[in-house]
PDB file of C-alpha atoms in Angstrom:
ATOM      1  CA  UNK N   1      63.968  -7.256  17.469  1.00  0.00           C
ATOM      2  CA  UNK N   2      64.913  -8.135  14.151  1.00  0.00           C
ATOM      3  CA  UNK N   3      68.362  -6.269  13.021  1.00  0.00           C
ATOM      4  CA  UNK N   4      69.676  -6.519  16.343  1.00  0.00           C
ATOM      5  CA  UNK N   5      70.528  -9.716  18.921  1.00  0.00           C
ATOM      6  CA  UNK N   6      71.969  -9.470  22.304  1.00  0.00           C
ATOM      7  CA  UNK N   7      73.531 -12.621  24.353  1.00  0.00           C
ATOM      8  CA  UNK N   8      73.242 -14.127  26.713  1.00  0.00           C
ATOM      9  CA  UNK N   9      69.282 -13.322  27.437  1.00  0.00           C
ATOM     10  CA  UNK N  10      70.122 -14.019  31.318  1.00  0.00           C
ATOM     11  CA  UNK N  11      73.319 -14.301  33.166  1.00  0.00           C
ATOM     12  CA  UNK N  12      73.642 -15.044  36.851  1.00  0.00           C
ATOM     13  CA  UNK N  13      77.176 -14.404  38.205  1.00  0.00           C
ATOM     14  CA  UNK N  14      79.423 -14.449  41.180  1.00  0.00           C
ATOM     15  CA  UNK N  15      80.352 -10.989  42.373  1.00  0.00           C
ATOM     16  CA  UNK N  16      84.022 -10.341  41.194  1.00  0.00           C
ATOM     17  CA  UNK N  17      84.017 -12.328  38.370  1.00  0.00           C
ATOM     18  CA  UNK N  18      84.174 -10.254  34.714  1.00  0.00           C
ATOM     19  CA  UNK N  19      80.936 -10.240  32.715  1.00  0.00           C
ATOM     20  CA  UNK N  20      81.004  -9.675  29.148  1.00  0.00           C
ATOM     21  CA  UNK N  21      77.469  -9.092  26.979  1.00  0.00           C
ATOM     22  CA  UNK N  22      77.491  -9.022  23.399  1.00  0.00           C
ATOM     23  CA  UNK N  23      75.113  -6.798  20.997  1.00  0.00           C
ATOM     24  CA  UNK N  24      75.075  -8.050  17.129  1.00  0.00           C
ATOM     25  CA  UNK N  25      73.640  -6.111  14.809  1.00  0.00           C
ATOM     26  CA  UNK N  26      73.026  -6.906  10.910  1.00  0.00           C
ATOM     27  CA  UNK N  27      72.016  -3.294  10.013  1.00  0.00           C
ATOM     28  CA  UNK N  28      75.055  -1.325   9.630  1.00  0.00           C
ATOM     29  CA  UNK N  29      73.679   1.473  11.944  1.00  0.00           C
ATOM     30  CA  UNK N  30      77.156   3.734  12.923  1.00  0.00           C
ATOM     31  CA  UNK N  31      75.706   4.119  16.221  1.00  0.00           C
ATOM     32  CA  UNK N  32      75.341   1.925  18.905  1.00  0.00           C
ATOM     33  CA  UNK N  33      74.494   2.658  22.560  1.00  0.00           C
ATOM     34  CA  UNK N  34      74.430   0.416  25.873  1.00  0.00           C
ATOM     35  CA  UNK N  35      71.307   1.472  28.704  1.00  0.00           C
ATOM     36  CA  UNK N  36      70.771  -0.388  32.011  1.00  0.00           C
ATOM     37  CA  UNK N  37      67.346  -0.196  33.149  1.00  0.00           C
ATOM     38  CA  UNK N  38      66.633  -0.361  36.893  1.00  0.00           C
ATOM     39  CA  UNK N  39      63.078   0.088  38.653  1.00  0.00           C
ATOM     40  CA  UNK N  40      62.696   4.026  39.404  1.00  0.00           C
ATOM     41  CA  UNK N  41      65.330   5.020  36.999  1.00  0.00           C
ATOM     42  CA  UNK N  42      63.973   4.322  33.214  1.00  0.00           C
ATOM     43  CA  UNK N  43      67.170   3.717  31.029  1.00  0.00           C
ATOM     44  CA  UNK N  44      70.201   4.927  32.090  1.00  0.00           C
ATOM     45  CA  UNK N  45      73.153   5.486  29.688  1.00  0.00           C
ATOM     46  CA  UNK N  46      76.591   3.409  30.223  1.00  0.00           C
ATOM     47  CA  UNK N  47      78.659   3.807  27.124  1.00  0.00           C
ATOM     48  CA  UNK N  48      77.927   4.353  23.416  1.00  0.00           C
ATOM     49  CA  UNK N  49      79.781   3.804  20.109  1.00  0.00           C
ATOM     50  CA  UNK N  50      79.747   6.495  16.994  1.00  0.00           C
ATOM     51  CA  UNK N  51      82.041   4.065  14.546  1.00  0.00           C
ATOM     52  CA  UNK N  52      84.355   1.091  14.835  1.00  0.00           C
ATOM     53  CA  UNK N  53      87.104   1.793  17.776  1.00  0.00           C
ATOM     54  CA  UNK N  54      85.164   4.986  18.457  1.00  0.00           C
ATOM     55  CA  UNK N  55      83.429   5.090  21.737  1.00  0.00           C
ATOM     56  CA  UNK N  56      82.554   7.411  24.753  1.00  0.00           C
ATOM     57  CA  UNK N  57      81.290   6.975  28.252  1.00  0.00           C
ATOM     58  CA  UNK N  58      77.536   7.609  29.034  1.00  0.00           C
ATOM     59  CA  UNK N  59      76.149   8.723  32.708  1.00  0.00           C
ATOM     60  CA  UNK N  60      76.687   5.383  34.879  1.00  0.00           C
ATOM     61  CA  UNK N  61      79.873   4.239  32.833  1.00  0.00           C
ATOM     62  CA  UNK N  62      81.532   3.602  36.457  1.00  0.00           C
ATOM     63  CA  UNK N  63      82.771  -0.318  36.462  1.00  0.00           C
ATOM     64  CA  UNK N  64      82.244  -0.994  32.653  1.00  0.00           C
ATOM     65  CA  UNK N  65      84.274  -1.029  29.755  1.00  0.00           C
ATOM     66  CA  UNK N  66      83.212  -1.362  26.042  1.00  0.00           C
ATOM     67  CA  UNK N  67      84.574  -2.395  22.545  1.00  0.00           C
ATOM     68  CA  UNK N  68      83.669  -2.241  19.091  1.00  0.00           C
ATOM     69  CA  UNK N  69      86.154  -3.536  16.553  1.00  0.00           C
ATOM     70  CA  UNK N  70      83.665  -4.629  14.297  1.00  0.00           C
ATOM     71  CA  UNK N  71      80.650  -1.891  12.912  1.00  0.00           C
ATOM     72  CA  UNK N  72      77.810  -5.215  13.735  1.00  0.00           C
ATOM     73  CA  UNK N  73      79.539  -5.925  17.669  1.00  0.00           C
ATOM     74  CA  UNK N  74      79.600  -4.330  20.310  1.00  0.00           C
ATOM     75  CA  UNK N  75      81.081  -5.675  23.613  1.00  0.00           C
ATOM     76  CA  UNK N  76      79.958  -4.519  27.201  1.00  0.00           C
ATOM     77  CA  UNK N  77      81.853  -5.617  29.687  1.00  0.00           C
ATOM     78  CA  UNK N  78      81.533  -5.610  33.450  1.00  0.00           C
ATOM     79  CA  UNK N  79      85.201  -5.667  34.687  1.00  0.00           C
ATOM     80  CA  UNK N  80      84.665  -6.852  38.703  1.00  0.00           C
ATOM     81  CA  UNK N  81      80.753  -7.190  38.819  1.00  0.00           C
ATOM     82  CA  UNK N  82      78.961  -6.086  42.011  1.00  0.00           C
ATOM     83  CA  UNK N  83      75.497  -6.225  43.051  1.00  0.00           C
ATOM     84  CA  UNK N  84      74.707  -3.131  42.328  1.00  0.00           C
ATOM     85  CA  UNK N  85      75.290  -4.133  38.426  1.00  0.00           C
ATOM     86  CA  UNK N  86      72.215  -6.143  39.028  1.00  0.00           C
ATOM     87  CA  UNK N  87      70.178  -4.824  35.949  1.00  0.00           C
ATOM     88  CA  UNK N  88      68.304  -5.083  32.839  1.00  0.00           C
ATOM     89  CA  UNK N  89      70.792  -4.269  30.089  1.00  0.00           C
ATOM     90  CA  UNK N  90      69.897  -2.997  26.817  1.00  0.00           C
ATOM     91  CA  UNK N  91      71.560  -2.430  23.598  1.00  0.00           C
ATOM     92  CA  UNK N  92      70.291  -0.310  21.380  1.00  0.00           C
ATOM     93  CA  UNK N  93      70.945   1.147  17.517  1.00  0.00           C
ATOM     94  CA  UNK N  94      70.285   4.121  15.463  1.00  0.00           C
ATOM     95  CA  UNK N  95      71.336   5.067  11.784  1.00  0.00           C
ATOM     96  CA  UNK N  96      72.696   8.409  12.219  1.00  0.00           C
ATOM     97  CA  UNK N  97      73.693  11.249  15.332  1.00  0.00           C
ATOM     98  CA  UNK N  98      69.887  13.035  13.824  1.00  0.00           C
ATOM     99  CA  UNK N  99      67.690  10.681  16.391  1.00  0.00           C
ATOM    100  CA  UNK N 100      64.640  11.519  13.791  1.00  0.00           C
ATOM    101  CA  UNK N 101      64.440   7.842  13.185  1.00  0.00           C
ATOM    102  CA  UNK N 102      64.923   6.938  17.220  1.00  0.00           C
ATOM    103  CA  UNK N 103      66.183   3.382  18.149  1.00  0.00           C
ATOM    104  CA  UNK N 104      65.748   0.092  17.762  1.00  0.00           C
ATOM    105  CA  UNK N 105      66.399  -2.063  20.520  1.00  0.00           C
ATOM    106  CA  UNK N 106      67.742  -5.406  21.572  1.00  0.00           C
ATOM    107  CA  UNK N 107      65.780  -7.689  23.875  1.00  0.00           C
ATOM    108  CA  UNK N 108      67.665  -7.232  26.231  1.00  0.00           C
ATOM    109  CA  UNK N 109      70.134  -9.156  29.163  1.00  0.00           C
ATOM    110  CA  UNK N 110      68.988  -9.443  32.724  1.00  0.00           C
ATOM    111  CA  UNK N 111      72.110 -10.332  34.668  1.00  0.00           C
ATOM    112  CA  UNK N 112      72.240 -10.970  38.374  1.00  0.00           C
ATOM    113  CA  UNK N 113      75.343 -10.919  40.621  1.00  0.00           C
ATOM    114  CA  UNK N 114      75.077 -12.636  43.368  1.00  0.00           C
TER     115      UNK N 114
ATOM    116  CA  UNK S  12      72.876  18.321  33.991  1.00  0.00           C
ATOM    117  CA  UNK S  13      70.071  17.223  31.441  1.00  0.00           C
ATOM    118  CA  UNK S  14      66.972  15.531  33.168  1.00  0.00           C
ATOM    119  CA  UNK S  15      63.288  14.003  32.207  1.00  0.00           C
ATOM    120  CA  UNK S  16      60.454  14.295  34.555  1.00  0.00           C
ATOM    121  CA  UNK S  17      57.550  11.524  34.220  1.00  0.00           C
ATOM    122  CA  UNK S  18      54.346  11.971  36.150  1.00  0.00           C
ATOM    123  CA  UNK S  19      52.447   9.705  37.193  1.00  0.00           C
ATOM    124  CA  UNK S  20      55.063   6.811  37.948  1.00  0.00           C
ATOM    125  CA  UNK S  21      51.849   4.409  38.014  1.00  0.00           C
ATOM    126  CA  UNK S  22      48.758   4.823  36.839  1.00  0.00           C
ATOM    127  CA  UNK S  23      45.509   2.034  37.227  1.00  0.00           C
ATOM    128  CA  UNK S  24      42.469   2.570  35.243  1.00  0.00           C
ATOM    129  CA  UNK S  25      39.545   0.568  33.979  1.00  0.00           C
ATOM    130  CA  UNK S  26      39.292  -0.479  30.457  1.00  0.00           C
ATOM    131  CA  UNK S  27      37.497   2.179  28.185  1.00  0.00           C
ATOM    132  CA  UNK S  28      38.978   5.156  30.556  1.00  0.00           C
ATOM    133  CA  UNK S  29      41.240   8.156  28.998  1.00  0.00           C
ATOM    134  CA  UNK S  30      44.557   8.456  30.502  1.00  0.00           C
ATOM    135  CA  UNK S  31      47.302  11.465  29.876  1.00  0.00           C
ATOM    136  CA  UNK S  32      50.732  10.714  30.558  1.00  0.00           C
ATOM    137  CA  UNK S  33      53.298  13.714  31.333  1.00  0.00           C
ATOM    138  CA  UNK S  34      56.886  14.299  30.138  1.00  0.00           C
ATOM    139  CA  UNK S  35      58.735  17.678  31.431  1.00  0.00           C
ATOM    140  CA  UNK S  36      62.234  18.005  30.720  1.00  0.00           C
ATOM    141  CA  UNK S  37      65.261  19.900  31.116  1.00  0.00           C
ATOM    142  CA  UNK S  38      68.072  19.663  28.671  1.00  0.00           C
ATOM    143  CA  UNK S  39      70.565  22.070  26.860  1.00  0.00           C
ATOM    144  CA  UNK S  40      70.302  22.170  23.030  1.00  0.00           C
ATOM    145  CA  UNK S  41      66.893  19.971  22.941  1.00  0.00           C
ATOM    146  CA  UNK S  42      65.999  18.544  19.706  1.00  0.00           C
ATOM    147  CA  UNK S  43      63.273  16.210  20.053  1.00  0.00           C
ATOM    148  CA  UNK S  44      61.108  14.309  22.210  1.00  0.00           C
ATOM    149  CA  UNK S  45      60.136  10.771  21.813  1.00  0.00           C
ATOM    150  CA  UNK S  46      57.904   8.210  23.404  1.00  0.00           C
ATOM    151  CA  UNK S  47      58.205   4.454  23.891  1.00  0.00           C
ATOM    152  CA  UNK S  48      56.119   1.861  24.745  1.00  0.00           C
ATOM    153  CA  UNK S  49      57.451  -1.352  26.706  1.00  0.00           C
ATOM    154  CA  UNK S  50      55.942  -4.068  27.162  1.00  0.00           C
ATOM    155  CA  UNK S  51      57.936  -7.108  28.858  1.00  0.00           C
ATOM    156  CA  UNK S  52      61.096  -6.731  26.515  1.00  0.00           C
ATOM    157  CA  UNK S  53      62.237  -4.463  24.394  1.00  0.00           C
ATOM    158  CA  UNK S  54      61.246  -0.314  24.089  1.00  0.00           C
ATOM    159  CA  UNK S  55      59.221   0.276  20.697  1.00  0.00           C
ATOM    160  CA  UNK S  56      58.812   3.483  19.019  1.00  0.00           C
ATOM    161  CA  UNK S  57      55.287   5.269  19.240  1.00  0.00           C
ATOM    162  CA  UNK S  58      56.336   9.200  18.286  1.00  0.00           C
ATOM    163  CA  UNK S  59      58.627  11.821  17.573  1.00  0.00           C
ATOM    164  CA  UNK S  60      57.711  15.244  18.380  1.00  0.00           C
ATOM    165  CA  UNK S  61      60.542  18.312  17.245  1.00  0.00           C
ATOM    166  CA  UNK S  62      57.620  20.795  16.886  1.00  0.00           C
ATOM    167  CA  UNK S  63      55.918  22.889  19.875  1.00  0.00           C
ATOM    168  CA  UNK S  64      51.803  22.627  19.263  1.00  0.00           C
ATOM    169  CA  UNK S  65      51.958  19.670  16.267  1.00  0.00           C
ATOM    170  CA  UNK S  66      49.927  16.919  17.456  1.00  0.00           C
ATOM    171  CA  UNK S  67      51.401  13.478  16.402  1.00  0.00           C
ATOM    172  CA  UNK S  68      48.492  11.125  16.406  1.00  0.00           C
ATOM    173  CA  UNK S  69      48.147   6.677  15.857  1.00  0.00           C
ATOM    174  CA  UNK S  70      45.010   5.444  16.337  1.00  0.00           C
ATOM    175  CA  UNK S  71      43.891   5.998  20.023  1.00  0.00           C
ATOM    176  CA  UNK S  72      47.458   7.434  21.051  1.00  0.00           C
ATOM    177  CA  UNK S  73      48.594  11.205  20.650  1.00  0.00           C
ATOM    178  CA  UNK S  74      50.909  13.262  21.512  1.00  0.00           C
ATOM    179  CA  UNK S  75      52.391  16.876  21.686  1.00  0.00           C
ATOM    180  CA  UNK S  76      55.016  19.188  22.571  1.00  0.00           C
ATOM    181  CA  UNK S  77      55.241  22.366  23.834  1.00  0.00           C
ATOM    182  CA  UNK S  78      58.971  23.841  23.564  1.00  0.00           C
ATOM    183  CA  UNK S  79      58.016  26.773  25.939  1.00  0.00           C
ATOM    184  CA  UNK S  80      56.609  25.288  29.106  1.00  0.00           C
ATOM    185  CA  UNK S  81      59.141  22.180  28.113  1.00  0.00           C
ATOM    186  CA  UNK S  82      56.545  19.004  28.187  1.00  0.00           C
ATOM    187  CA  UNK S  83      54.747  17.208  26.713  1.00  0.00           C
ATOM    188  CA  UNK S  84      52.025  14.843  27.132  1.00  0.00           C
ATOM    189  CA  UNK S  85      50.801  11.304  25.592  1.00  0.00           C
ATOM    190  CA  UNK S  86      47.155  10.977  25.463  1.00  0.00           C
ATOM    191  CA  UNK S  87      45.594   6.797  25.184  1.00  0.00           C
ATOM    192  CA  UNK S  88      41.639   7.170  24.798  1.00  0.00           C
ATOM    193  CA  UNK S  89      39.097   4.516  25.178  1.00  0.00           C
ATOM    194  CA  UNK S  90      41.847   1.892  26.999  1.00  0.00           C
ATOM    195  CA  UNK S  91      42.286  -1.072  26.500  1.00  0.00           C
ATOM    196  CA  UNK S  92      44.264  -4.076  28.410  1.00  0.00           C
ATOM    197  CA  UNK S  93      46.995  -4.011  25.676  1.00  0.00           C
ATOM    198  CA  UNK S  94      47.934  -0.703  26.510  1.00  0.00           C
ATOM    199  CA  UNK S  95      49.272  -2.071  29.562  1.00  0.00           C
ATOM    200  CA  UNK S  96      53.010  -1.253  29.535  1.00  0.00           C
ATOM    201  CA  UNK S  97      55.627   1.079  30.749  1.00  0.00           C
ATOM    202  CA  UNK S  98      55.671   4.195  28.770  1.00  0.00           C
ATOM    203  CA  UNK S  99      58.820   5.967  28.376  1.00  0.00           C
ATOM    204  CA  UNK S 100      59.835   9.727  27.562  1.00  0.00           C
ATOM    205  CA  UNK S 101      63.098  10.376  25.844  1.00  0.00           C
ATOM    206  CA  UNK S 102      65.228  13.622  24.765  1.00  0.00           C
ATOM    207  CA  UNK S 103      67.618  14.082  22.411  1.00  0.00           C
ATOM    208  CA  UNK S 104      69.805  16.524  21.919  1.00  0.00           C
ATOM    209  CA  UNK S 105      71.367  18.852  18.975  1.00  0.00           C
ATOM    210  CA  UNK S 106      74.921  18.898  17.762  1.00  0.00           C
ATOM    211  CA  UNK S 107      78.051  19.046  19.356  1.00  0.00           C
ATOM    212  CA  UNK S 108      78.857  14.979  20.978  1.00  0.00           C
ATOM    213  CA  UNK S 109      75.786  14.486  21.363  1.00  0.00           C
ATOM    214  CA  UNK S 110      76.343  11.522  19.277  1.00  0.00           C
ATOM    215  CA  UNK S 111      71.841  11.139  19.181  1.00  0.00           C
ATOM    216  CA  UNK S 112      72.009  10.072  22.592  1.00  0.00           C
ATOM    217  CA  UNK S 113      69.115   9.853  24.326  1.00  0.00           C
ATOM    218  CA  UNK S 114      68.079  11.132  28.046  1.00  0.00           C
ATOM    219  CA  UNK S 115      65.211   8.754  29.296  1.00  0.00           C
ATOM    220  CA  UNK S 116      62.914   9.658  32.181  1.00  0.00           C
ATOM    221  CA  UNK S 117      61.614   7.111  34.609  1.00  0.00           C
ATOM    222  CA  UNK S 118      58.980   5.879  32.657  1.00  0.00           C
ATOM    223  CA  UNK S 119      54.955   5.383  33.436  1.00  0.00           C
ATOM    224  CA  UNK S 120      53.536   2.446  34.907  1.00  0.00           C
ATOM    225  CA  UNK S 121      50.141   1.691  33.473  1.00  0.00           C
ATOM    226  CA  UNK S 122      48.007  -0.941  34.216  1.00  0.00           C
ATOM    227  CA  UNK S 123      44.165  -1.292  32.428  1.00  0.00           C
ATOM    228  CA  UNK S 124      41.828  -3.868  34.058  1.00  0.00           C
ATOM    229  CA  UNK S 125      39.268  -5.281  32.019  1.00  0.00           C
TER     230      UNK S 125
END
């Protein structure tokens, strides 16, 4: 979507190697979130980021790490990655903590560990 | 713990056919309700709903809340194959670190055949 890039667009990877997906954004949103979508689940939460160095884990945070040290990247990175990492990853963007404008998403990654 | 209900999971219907998609939730501090439509990448926006019995409405799509019985229900008349996507119910929450993070439920599979 325009505003907001993620790379790479697909990743296949040994397991136990480190992973690390990028989101760029070029609209100065404060907040920026990271989802993994998986058949049966919908989006699931992993971590999000309220302002540059400031960021907190979501519900499946377990195995990734994240970093913002610039308001238009953040960084999502898989440390060891396993199979069960295996996912759809989104990153997505919103202008302020009131969700009345809702988000605007990347395109999304679909990495595999194999 | 905060959770989002979707019923049906899948749905098949013939082109010109009404369909009504469900969304119950369960969260602490709700603030609004929002609904997505994917098609094969990214989530778009279709609504926002913060207001029990105010019927949001685009073209053949509506939708509405009710804050009591906590759901809420997209409508798609007169189908088309277009509207073939995964639909996706989100909650947001008020205040505190919530940080406009959004709960997702496990989104609709629809499917219109010509």
């Amino acid at each position: 979507d325009a505003g907001i890039t993620q790379s790479p667009r697909h990743k296949v990877t040994e397991t136990g190697t480190p992973v690390t997906l990028r989101c760029h954004q070029t609209e100065n949103h404060r907040y920026m979130y990271w989802y993994r979508q998986d058949p049966g689940h919908g989006l699931r939460l992993i971590h999000y980021s309220y302002g540059v160095k400031d960021t907190d884990k979501g519900e499946v945070s377990d195995g990734y790490s994240v970093s913002r040290s610039k308001t238009e990247d953040f960084l999502l990175t898989l440390e060891s990655a396993t199979s069960s990492q295996t996912s759809v990853y989104f990153c997505a963007i919103s202008e302020s903590s009131r969700d009345s404008l809702g988000y605007t998403f990347g395109s999304g990654t679909r990495l595999t560990v194999v | 713990e905060d959770k989002v209900v979707q019923s049906p999971l899948s749905l098949v219907v013939h082109e010109g056919d009404t369909v009504t998609l469900n969304c119950s939730y369960e969260v602490t501090n709700f603030r609004s309700l929002l609904w997505y439509k994917q098609e094969k990448k990214a989530p778009t926006f279709l609504f926002m709903l913060t207001s029990s019995g105010i019927e949001k409405k685009s073209g053949r799509l509506s939708s509405i809340l009710d804050k009591k019985e906590l759901f809420s229900i997209l409508n798609i008349t007169a189908t088309q194959t277009g509207d073939s996507a995964i639909y996706l119910c989100a909650v947001g929450k008020a205040g505190g670190t919530s940080y406009g993070k959004l709960t997702f439920g496990q989104g609709t599979i629809l499917t219109v055949h010509p």
